[in-house]
Coordinates of C-alpha atoms in Angstrom, one line a residue:
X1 CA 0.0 0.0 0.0
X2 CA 0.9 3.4 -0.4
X3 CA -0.1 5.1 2.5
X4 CA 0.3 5.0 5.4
X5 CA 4.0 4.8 4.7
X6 CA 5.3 2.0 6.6
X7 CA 9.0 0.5 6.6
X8 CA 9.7 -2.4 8.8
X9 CA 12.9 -4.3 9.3
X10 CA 13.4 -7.2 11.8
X11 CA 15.8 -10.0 13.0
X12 CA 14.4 -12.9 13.7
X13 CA 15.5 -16.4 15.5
X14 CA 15.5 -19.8 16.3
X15 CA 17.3 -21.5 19.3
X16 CA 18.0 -25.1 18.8
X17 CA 15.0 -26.3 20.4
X18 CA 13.0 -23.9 18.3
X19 CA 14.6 -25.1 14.9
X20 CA 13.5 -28.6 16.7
X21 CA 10.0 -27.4 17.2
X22 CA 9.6 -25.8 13.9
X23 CA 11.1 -29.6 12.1
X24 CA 8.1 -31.0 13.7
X25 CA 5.4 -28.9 14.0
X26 CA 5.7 -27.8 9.8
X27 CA 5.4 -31.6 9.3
X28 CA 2.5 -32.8 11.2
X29 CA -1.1 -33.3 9.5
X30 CA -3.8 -30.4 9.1
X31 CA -5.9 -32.8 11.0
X32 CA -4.1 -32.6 14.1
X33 CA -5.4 -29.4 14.8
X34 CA -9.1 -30.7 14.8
X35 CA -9.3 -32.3 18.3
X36 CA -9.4 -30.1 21.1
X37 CA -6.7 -32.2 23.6
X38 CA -4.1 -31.5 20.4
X39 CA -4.9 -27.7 20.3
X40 CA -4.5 -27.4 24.3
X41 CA -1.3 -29.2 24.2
X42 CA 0.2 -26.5 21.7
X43 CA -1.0 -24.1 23.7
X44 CA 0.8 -25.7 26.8
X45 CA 4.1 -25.4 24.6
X46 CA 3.7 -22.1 23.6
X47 CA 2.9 -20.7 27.4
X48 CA 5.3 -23.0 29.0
X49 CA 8.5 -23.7 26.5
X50 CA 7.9 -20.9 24.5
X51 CA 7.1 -18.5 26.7
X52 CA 4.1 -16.5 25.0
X53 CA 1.7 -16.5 27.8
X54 CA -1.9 -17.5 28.0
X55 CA -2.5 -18.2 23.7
X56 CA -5.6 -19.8 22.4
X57 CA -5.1 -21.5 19.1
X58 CA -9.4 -21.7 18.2
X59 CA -11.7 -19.0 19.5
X60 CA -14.9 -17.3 18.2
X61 CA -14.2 -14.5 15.8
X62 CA -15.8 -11.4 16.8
X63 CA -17.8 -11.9 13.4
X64 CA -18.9 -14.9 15.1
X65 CA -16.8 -17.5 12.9
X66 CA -14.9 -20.2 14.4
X67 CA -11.6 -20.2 13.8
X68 CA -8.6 -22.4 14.2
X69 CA -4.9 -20.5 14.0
X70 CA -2.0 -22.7 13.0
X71 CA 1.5 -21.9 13.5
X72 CA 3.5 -24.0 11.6
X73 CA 6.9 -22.3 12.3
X74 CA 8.0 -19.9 15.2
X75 CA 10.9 -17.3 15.5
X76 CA 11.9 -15.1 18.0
X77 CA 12.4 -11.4 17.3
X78 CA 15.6 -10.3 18.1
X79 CA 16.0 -6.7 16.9
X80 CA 13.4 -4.7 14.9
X81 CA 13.0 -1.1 13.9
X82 CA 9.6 0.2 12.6
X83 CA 8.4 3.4 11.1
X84 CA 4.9 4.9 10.3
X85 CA 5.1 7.7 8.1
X86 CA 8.6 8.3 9.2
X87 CA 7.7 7.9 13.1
X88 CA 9.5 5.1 15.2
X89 CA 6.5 3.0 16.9
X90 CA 9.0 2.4 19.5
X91 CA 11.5 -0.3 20.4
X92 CA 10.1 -4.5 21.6
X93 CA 8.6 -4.9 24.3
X94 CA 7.9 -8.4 26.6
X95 CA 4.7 -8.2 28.4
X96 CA 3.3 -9.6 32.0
X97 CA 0.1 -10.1 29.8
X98 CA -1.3 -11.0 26.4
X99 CA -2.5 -7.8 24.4
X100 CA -5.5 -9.1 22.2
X101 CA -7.0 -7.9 18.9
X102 CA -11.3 -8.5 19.1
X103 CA -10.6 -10.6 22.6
X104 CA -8.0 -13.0 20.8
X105 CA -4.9 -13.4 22.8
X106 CA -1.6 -12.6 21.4
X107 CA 2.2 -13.7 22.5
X108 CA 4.2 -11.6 25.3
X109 CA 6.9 -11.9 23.6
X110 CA 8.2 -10.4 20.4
X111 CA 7.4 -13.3 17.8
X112 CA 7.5 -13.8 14.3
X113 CA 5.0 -16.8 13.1
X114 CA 4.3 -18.7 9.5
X115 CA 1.0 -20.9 9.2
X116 CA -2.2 -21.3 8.5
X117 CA -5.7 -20.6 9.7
X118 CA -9.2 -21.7 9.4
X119 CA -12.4 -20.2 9.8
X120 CA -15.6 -21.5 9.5
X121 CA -18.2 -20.0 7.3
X122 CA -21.5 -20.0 8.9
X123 CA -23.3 -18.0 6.2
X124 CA -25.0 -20.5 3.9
X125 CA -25.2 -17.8 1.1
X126 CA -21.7 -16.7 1.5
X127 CA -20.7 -20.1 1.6
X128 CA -22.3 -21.2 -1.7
X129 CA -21.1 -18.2 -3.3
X130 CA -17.3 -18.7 -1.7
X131 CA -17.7 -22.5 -3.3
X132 CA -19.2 -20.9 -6.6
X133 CA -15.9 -18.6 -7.4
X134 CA -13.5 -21.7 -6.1
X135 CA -14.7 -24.1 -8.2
X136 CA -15.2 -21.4 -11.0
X137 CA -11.4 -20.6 -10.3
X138 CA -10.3 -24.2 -10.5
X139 CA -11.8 -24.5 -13.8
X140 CA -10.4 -21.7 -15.6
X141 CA -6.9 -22.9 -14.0
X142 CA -7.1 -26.1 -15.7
X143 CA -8.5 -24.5 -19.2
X144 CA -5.7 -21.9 -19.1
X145 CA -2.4 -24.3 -18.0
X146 CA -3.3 -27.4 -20.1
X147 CA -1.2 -30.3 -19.1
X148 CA 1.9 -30.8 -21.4
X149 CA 1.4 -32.9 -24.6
X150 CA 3.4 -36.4 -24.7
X151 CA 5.7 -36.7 -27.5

């Protein structure tokens, strides 16, 4: 975007155990983020080993969609420098208590994540439509990229 004006640069990090945490976290199935004893373990590792405080991975959107966050690899920020519009918005910070955004927890400390989430739709009409314009999507990829011709 044009404006605001924003330039952000960062360091980021990952101790041994995280690079070991990242290995097998990015690996394991979409599925294990369905049952709720699998969720509340992560969130056990991200209090406890990662330090992040009190996280929930699936909560109510306030739009009233449930949603599943999936971190699939974690880093640590180690230095970052950030300006609006030319004005610093101040150096990291680690908290005593999760700041939120619409009631949903976020980590204490400076962190850096790459994954996935999942929201359900629970609007019938906006999920036929959302369907509609995927499917429509998927055909026109496979009528514009034909597959190769054998020789």
């Amino acid at each position: 975007m044009d404006e605001p004006h924003l330039v952000w640069t960062m360091t980021i990090f990952a101790p041994l155990f995280l690079k070991g945490f990242n290995a097998v976290s990015s690996k394991l199935p979409l599925w294990t983020w369905k049952p709720s004893l699998l969720r509340r373990g992560r969130e056990w590792l991200a209090k406890r080993v990662l330090g992040m405080g009190e996280l929930q991975f699936s909560f109510t959107m306030p739009s009233g969609q449930d949603t599943v966050i999936m971190p699939e690899e974690v880093f640590f920020i180690d230095d970052s420098d950030a300006k609006l519009n030319g004005r610093s918005l101040g150096d990291l910070v680690r908290l005593k208590t999760n700041p939120t955004i619409g009631g949903v927890p976020l980590p204490t400390r400076p962190t850096f994540v790459l994954g996935q989430a999942h929201m359900e739709t629970t609007n019938s009409e906006e999920y036929r439509r959302t369907r509609e314009q995927a499917q429509r999507s998927v055909a026109s990829a496979s009528t514009t990229n034909p597959s190769p011709e054998n020789d």
